Amino acid sequence: MLEKSELFSQEIIKKLQAWELRYPKDQKRSVILPGLHVLQDEHGGFLTTELMDKLALYLDVPAPSVYEVATFYSMYDLEKVGRHKLNVCTNVSCMLNGAKKIVSHIEDKLGIKAGETTEDGRITLRSVECQGACCGAPMLEVDKVFYENLTIEKVDQIIDSLE
Ligand code: FES
């Protein structure tokens, strides 16, 4: 069996250790959520079964405990994604403030539907549930940065500025 130090790079292990320090030693499951973020960020924005299994080994928790977190939250991707992730909230406040129009505009602009990735691998577009930024509806999250009070012009500027 692999030693903990052989599971991930030193850089990843340092980041995981920083999270481990935030929780009681007997509460390793608490590190699953931030640990998955660390691994996803270091792996082109998506997780694989191998990475989840390694995290389970690293934290000494059952693999299904890691799978259930990774499959429950929409912030984790289990398939290859674009270099940029665009998440448009289409929940109530955002919907009432024009989110559907924004999704349609982005779909037309990029030539994809929500849930898809552009052919060049540049952008993955998704329509997501409430992101807790209802006061700034309609909103869009791009690579973990929130943009609020969107207009079509603002959306165009944001997308055009992405590499
Ligand atoms: S409904 Fe869109 S952020 Fe809450």
Coordinates of N, CA and C and ligand atoms in Angstrom, one line a residue:
M1 N 0.8 -1.2 0.0 CA 0.0 0.0 0.0 C 0.9 1.3 0.0
L2 N 0.4 2.3 -0.7 CA 1.2 3.5 -0.8 C 1.2 4.3 0.5
E3 N 2.3 4.9 0.8 CA 2.4 5.8 1.9 C 1.7 7.1 1.6
K4 N 1.2 7.8 2.6 CA 0.5 9.0 2.4 C 1.3 10.0 1.5
S5 N 2.6 10.0 1.8 CA 3.5 11.0 1.1 C 3.6 10.6 -0.4
E6 N 3.2 9.4 -0.8 CA 3.3 8.9 -2.2 C 2.1 9.2 -3.0
L7 N 1.0 9.5 -2.3 CA -0.3 9.7 -3.0 C -0.4 10.9 -3.8
F8 N 0.2 12.0 -3.3 CA 0.1 13.3 -4.1 C 1.4 14.0 -4.1
S9 N 1.5 15.0 -4.9 CA 2.7 15.8 -4.9 C 2.9 16.6 -3.5
Q10 N 4.1 17.0 -3.3 CA 4.3 17.7 -2.0 C 3.4 19.0 -1.9
E11 N 3.2 19.6 -3.0 CA 2.4 20.8 -3.0 C 1.0 20.6 -2.6
I12 N 0.4 19.5 -3.2 CA -0.9 19.1 -2.8 C -1.0 18.7 -1.4
I13 N 0.0 17.9 -0.9 CA 0.0 17.5 0.5 C 0.0 18.6 1.4
K14 N 0.8 19.6 1.1 CA 0.9 20.8 1.9 C -0.5 21.5 2.0
K15 N -1.2 21.6 0.9 CA -2.5 22.2 0.9 C -3.5 21.3 1.7
L16 N -3.4 20.0 1.6 CA -4.3 19.2 2.4 C -4.0 19.3 3.8
Q17 N -2.8 19.3 4.2 CA -2.4 19.4 5.6 C -2.9 20.7 6.2
A18 N -2.9 21.8 5.4 CA -3.4 23.1 5.9 C -4.9 22.9 6.3
W19 N -5.6 22.2 5.5 CA -7.0 22.0 5.8 C -7.2 21.0 7.0
E20 N -6.4 20.0 7.1 CA -6.5 19.1 8.2 C -6.3 19.8 9.5
L21 N -5.4 20.8 9.5 CA -5.2 21.5 10.8 C -6.4 22.3 11.3
R22 N -7.3 22.5 10.4 CA -8.5 23.3 10.8 C -9.6 22.5 11.5
Y23 N -9.4 21.2 11.5 CA -10.5 20.3 12.0 C -9.9 19.4 13.1
P24 N -10.7 18.9 14.0 CA -10.2 17.9 15.0 C -9.7 16.7 14.3
K25 N -8.6 16.1 14.9 CA -7.9 15.0 14.3 C -8.9 13.8 14.0
D26 N -9.9 13.6 14.9 CA -10.8 12.5 14.6 C -12.0 12.9 13.7
Q27 N -11.9 14.0 13.0 CA -12.9 14.4 12.1 C -12.4 14.5 10.7
K28 N -11.7 13.5 10.2 CA -11.1 13.6 8.9 C -12.1 13.8 7.8
R29 N -13.3 13.3 8.0 CA -14.3 13.5 6.9 C -14.6 15.0 6.6
S30 N -14.3 15.8 7.6 CA -14.5 17.3 7.3 C -13.6 17.8 6.2
V31 N -12.5 17.1 6.0 CA -11.5 17.5 5.0 C -11.9 17.1 3.6
I32 N -12.9 16.2 3.5 CA -13.3 15.7 2.2 C -13.6 16.9 1.2
L33 N -14.5 17.8 1.7 CA -15.0 18.8 0.8 C -13.9 19.8 0.4
P34 N -13.1 20.4 1.3 CA -12.0 21.2 0.8 C -10.9 20.4 0.1
G35 N -10.7 19.1 0.5 CA -9.7 18.3 -0.2 C -10.1 18.1 -1.7
L36 N -11.4 17.9 -1.9 CA -11.8 17.7 -3.3 C -11.6 19.0 -4.1
H37 N -11.8 20.1 -3.5 CA -11.5 21.4 -4.2 C -10.0 21.5 -4.5
V38 N -9.1 21.1 -3.6 CA -7.7 21.1 -3.8 C -7.4 20.3 -5.0
L39 N -7.9 19.0 -5.0 CA -7.5 18.1 -6.1 C -8.1 18.5 -7.4
Q40 N -9.3 19.0 -7.4 CA -10.0 19.5 -8.6 C -9.2 20.7 -9.3
D41 N -8.8 21.6 -8.4 CA -8.1 22.8 -8.9 C -6.7 22.4 -9.5
E42 N -6.1 21.3 -8.9 CA -4.8 20.9 -9.4 C -4.9 20.0 -10.6
H43 N -6.1 19.6 -10.9 CA -6.3 18.6 -12.0 C -7.2 19.1 -13.1
G44 N -6.9 20.4 -13.5 CA -7.6 20.9 -14.7 C -9.1 21.1 -14.5
G45 N -9.6 21.2 -13.2 CA -11.0 21.5 -13.0 C -11.9 20.4 -12.9
F46 N -11.4 19.1 -12.9 CA -12.3 18.0 -12.7 C -11.7 16.9 -11.9
L47 N -12.5 16.0 -11.4 CA -12.1 14.9 -10.5 C -12.2 13.6 -11.3
T48 N -11.3 12.7 -10.9 CA -11.4 11.3 -11.4 C -11.6 10.4 -10.2
T49 N -12.1 9.1 -10.6 CA -12.3 8.1 -9.5 C -10.9 7.9 -8.8
E50 N -9.9 7.9 -9.6 CA -8.5 7.6 -9.0 C -8.2 8.7 -8.0
L51 N -8.5 9.9 -8.3 CA -8.2 11.0 -7.3 C -9.0 10.9 -6.1
M52 N -10.3 10.5 -6.3 CA -11.2 10.4 -5.1 C -10.7 9.2 -4.2
D53 N -10.3 8.1 -4.9 CA -9.8 7.0 -4.1 C -8.6 7.3 -3.3
K54 N -7.7 8.1 -4.0 CA -6.5 8.5 -3.3 C -6.8 9.4 -2.1
L55 N -7.8 10.3 -2.3 CA -8.1 11.2 -1.1 C -8.7 10.3 0.0
A56 N -9.5 9.3 -0.3 CA -10.0 8.4 0.7 C -8.9 7.7 1.5
L57 N -7.9 7.3 0.7 CA -6.8 6.6 1.4 C -6.0 7.6 2.2
Y58 N -5.8 8.8 1.7 CA -5.1 9.8 2.4 C -5.7 10.2 3.7
L59 N -7.1 10.3 3.7 CA -7.8 10.7 4.9 C -8.2 9.5 5.8
D60 N -8.0 8.3 5.2 CA -8.4 7.1 5.9 C -9.9 7.1 6.2
V61 N -10.6 7.4 5.1 CA -12.1 7.3 5.2 C -12.5 6.4 4.1
P62 N -13.8 5.8 4.2 CA -14.2 4.9 3.1 C -14.4 5.7 1.8
A63 N -14.0 5.1 0.6 CA -14.1 5.8 -0.7 C -15.6 6.3 -0.9
P64 N -16.6 5.5 -0.6 CA -18.0 6.0 -0.8 C -18.3 7.3 -0.1
S65 N -17.6 7.6 1.0 CA -17.8 8.9 1.7 C -17.3 10.0 0.8
V66 N -16.2 9.8 0.1 CA -15.7 10.8 -0.8 C -16.6 10.9 -2.1
Y67 N -17.0 9.8 -2.6 CA -17.9 9.8 -3.8 C -19.2 10.5 -3.5
E68 N -19.7 10.3 -2.4 CA -21.1 10.9 -2.1 C -21.0 12.4 -2.0
V69 N -19.9 13.0 -1.5 CA -19.7 14.4 -1.5 C -19.5 14.9 -2.9
A70 N -18.6 14.2 -3.7 CA -18.2 14.7 -5.0 C -19.4 14.6 -6.0
T71 N -20.4 13.7 -5.7 CA -21.5 13.6 -6.7 C -22.7 14.4 -6.2
F72 N -22.7 14.9 -4.9 CA -23.8 15.7 -4.4 C -23.7 17.1 -4.8
Y73 N -22.5 17.7 -4.8 CA -22.4 19.1 -5.0 C -22.1 19.5 -6.5
S74 N -22.8 20.5 -7.0 CA -22.5 20.8 -8.4 C -21.2 21.5 -8.6
M75 N -20.5 21.9 -7.5 CA -19.2 22.6 -7.7 C -18.1 21.6 -8.1
Y76 N -18.4 20.3 -8.0 CA -17.4 19.3 -8.4 C -17.7 18.8 -9.8
D77 N -16.7 18.6 -10.6 CA -17.0 18.1 -11.9 C -16.3 16.7 -12.0
L78 N -17.0 15.8 -12.6 CA -16.5 14.4 -12.7 C -16.1 14.1 -14.1
E79 N -16.2 15.0 -15.0 CA -15.8 14.8 -16.4 C -14.9 16.0 -16.8
K80 N -14.2 15.9 -17.8 CA -13.3 16.9 -18.3 C -14.1 18.2 -18.6
V81 N -13.6 19.3 -18.2 CA -14.3 20.6 -18.4 C -13.5 21.6 -19.2
G82 N -14.1 22.7 -19.6 CA -13.3 23.7 -20.3 C -12.4 24.4 -19.4
R83 N -11.5 25.3 -19.9 CA -10.5 26.0 -19.1 C -11.2 27.0 -18.2
H84 N -12.4 27.4 -18.6 CA -13.2 28.3 -17.8 C -14.6 27.7 -17.5
K85 N -15.1 27.9 -16.3 CA -16.4 27.4 -15.9 C -17.3 28.5 -15.7
L86 N -18.4 28.6 -16.5 CA -19.4 29.7 -16.3 C -20.6 29.0 -15.7
N87 N -21.0 29.5 -14.5 CA -22.2 29.0 -13.9 C -23.2 30.1 -13.8
V88 N -24.3 30.0 -14.5 CA -25.3 31.0 -14.4 C -26.4 30.5 -13.5
C89 N -26.7 31.3 -12.5 CA -27.7 30.9 -11.5 C -29.1 31.1 -12.2
T90 N -29.9 30.1 -12.2 CA -31.3 30.2 -12.8 C -32.3 30.0 -11.7
N91 N -31.9 30.2 -10.4 CA -32.9 30.0 -9.4 C -33.8 31.2 -9.3
V92 N -34.8 31.2 -8.3 CA -35.9 32.2 -8.4 C -35.5 33.7 -8.6
S93 N -34.6 34.2 -7.7 CA -34.3 35.6 -7.8 C -33.6 35.9 -9.1
C94 N -32.7 35.1 -9.5 CA -32.0 35.3 -10.8 C -33.0 35.1 -12.0
M95 N -33.8 34.1 -11.9 CA -34.8 33.9 -12.9 C -35.7 35.1 -13.1
L96 N -36.2 35.6 -12.0 CA -37.1 36.8 -12.1 C -36.4 38.0 -12.6
N97 N -35.1 38.0 -12.6 CA -34.3 39.2 -13.0 C -33.6 38.9 -14.4
G98 N -34.1 37.9 -15.1 CA -33.6 37.7 -16.5 C -32.5 36.7 -16.7
A99 N -32.3 35.7 -15.8 CA -31.3 34.7 -16.0 C -31.5 33.9 -17.2
K100 N -32.7 33.6 -17.5 CA -33.0 32.7 -18.7 C -32.5 33.4 -20.0
K101 N -32.7 34.7 -20.0 CA -32.2 35.5 -21.2 C -30.7 35.5 -21.3
I102 N -30.1 35.5 -20.1 CA -28.6 35.5 -20.1 C -28.1 34.1 -20.5
V103 N -28.7 33.1 -20.1 CA -28.3 31.7 -20.5 C -28.5 31.6 -22.0
S104 N -29.6 32.0 -22.5 CA -29.8 31.9 -24.0 C -28.8 32.7 -24.7
H105 N -28.5 33.9 -24.2 CA -27.5 34.8 -24.9 C -26.1 34.1 -25.0
I106 N -25.7 33.5 -23.8 CA -24.4 32.8 -23.8 C -24.4 31.6 -24.7
E107 N -25.5 30.9 -24.7 CA -25.6 29.7 -25.5 C -25.4 30.1 -27.0
D108 N -26.1 31.2 -27.4 CA -26.0 31.6 -28.8 C -24.6 32.1 -29.1
K109 N -24.0 32.8 -28.1 CA -22.7 33.4 -28.3 C -21.6 32.3 -28.5
L110 N -21.8 31.3 -27.7 CA -20.7 30.2 -27.7 C -21.1 29.0 -28.6
G111 N -22.3 29.0 -29.0 CA -22.7 27.9 -29.9 C -22.8 26.5 -29.1
I112 N -23.1 26.6 -27.8 CA -23.3 25.4 -27.0 C -24.6 25.6 -26.2
K113 N -25.0 24.5 -25.6 CA -26.1 24.5 -24.7 C -25.6 24.4 -23.2
A114 N -26.4 24.9 -22.3 CA -26.0 24.8 -20.9 C -25.7 23.3 -20.6
G115 N -24.5 23.0 -19.9 CA -24.1 21.7 -19.7 C -23.1 21.2 -20.6
E116 N -22.8 22.0 -21.6 CA -21.8 21.6 -22.6 C -20.5 22.5 -22.6
T117 N -19.5 22.0 -23.3 CA -18.2 22.7 -23.4 C -17.9 23.1 -24.8
T118 N -17.4 24.2 -25.0 CA -17.1 24.7 -26.4 C -16.1 23.7 -27.0
E119 N -16.1 23.5 -28.3 CA -15.3 22.6 -29.0 C -13.8 22.8 -28.8
D120 N -13.4 24.1 -28.6 CA -12.0 24.4 -28.4 C -11.6 24.2 -26.9
G121 N -12.5 23.7 -26.1 CA -12.2 23.5 -24.7 C -12.0 24.7 -23.9
R122 N -12.5 25.8 -24.4 CA -12.3 27.1 -23.7 C -13.3 27.3 -22.5
I123 N -14.6 27.0 -22.8 CA -15.6 27.3 -21.8 C -16.6 26.2 -21.6
T124 N -16.9 25.9 -20.3 CA -18.0 25.0 -20.0 C -19.1 25.9 -19.4
L125 N -20.3 25.8 -19.9 CA -21.4 26.6 -19.4 C -22.4 25.7 -18.7
R126 N -22.9 26.2 -17.5 CA -23.9 25.5 -16.8 C -24.9 26.4 -16.2
S127 N -26.1 25.9 -16.0 CA -27.1 26.7 -15.3 C -27.2 26.0 -13.9
V128 N -27.1 26.8 -12.9 CA -26.9 26.2 -11.5 C -28.0 26.8 -10.6
E129 N -28.1 26.1 -9.5 CA -29.0 26.6 -8.4 C -28.5 27.8 -7.7
C130 N -29.3 28.3 -6.7 CA -28.9 29.5 -6.0 C -27.5 29.5 -5.5
Q131 N -26.7 30.6 -5.8 CA -25.3 30.7 -5.3 C -25.2 31.6 -4.1
G132 N -26.3 32.0 -3.5 CA -26.3 32.8 -2.3 C -26.0 34.3 -2.6
A133 N -26.2 34.7 -3.9 CA -25.9 36.1 -4.2 C -27.2 36.7 -4.8
C134 N -28.3 36.3 -4.2 CA -29.6 36.8 -4.7 C -29.7 38.3 -4.8
C135 N -29.1 39.0 -3.8 CA -29.2 40.5 -3.8 C -28.6 41.1 -5.1
G136 N -27.7 40.3 -5.8 CA -27.1 40.9 -7.0 C -27.6 40.2 -8.2
A137 N -28.8 39.6 -8.1 CA -29.4 38.9 -9.2 C -29.7 39.8 -10.4
P138 N -29.4 39.3 -11.7 CA -29.0 38.0 -12.0 C -27.4 37.9 -11.9
M139 N -27.0 36.7 -11.5 CA -25.5 36.6 -11.3 C -24.9 35.4 -12.1
L140 N -23.6 35.5 -12.2 CA -22.9 34.5 -12.9 C -21.5 34.3 -12.2
E141 N -21.2 33.0 -12.1 CA -19.9 32.7 -11.4 C -18.9 32.2 -12.5
V142 N -17.8 32.9 -12.6 CA -16.8 32.5 -13.6 C -15.5 32.1 -12.8
D143 N -15.1 30.8 -12.9 CA -13.9 30.3 -12.2 C -13.9 30.8 -10.8
K144 N -15.0 30.7 -10.1 CA -15.1 31.0 -8.6 C -15.2 32.5 -8.3
V145 N -15.3 33.3 -9.3 CA -15.5 34.8 -9.1 C -16.9 35.1 -9.5
F146 N -17.6 35.8 -8.5 CA -19.0 36.2 -8.8 C -19.1 37.5 -9.5
Y147 N -20.0 37.5 -10.5 CA -20.4 38.8 -11.2 C -21.9 38.9 -11.0
E148 N -22.3 40.1 -10.5 CA -23.7 40.3 -10.2 C -24.3 41.5 -11.0
N149 N -25.6 41.6 -10.8 CA -26.4 42.6 -11.5 C -26.0 42.6 -13.0
L150 N -26.1 41.5 -13.6 CA -25.6 41.3 -15.0 C -26.5 42.0 -16.0
T151 N -25.9 42.4 -17.1 CA -26.6 42.8 -18.3 C -26.0 42.0 -19.4
I152 N -26.6 42.0 -20.5 CA -26.0 41.3 -21.7 C -24.7 41.9 -22.0
E153 N -24.5 43.2 -22.0 CA -23.3 43.9 -22.3 C -22.2 43.4 -21.3
K154 N -22.5 43.3 -20.0 CA -21.6 42.9 -19.0 C -21.1 41.5 -19.3
V155 N -22.1 40.7 -19.6 CA -21.8 39.2 -19.9 C -20.8 39.1 -21.1
D156 N -21.1 39.9 -22.1 CA -20.2 39.9 -23.3 C -18.8 40.3 -22.9
Q157 N -18.7 41.4 -22.1 CA -17.3 41.8 -21.7 C -16.6 40.7 -20.9
I158 N -17.3 40.1 -20.0 CA -16.7 39.0 -19.1 C -16.2 37.9 -20.0
I159 N -17.1 37.4 -20.9 CA -16.7 36.3 -21.8 C -15.5 36.7 -22.7
D160 N -15.6 37.8 -23.3 CA -14.6 38.3 -24.2 C -13.2 38.4 -23.6
S161 N -13.2 38.7 -22.3 CA -12.0 38.9 -21.6 C -11.3 37.5 -21.2
L162 N -12.0 36.4 -21.4 CA -11.4 35.1 -21.0 C -10.5 34.7 -22.1
E163 N -9.4 34.1 -21.7 CA -8.4 33.6 -22.7 C -8.9 32.4 -23.5
Ligands
FES1 S1 -31.3 32.9 -6.9 FE1 -29.5 33.4 -8.0 S2 -28.0 33.7 -6.5 FE2 -29.8 33.2 -5.4

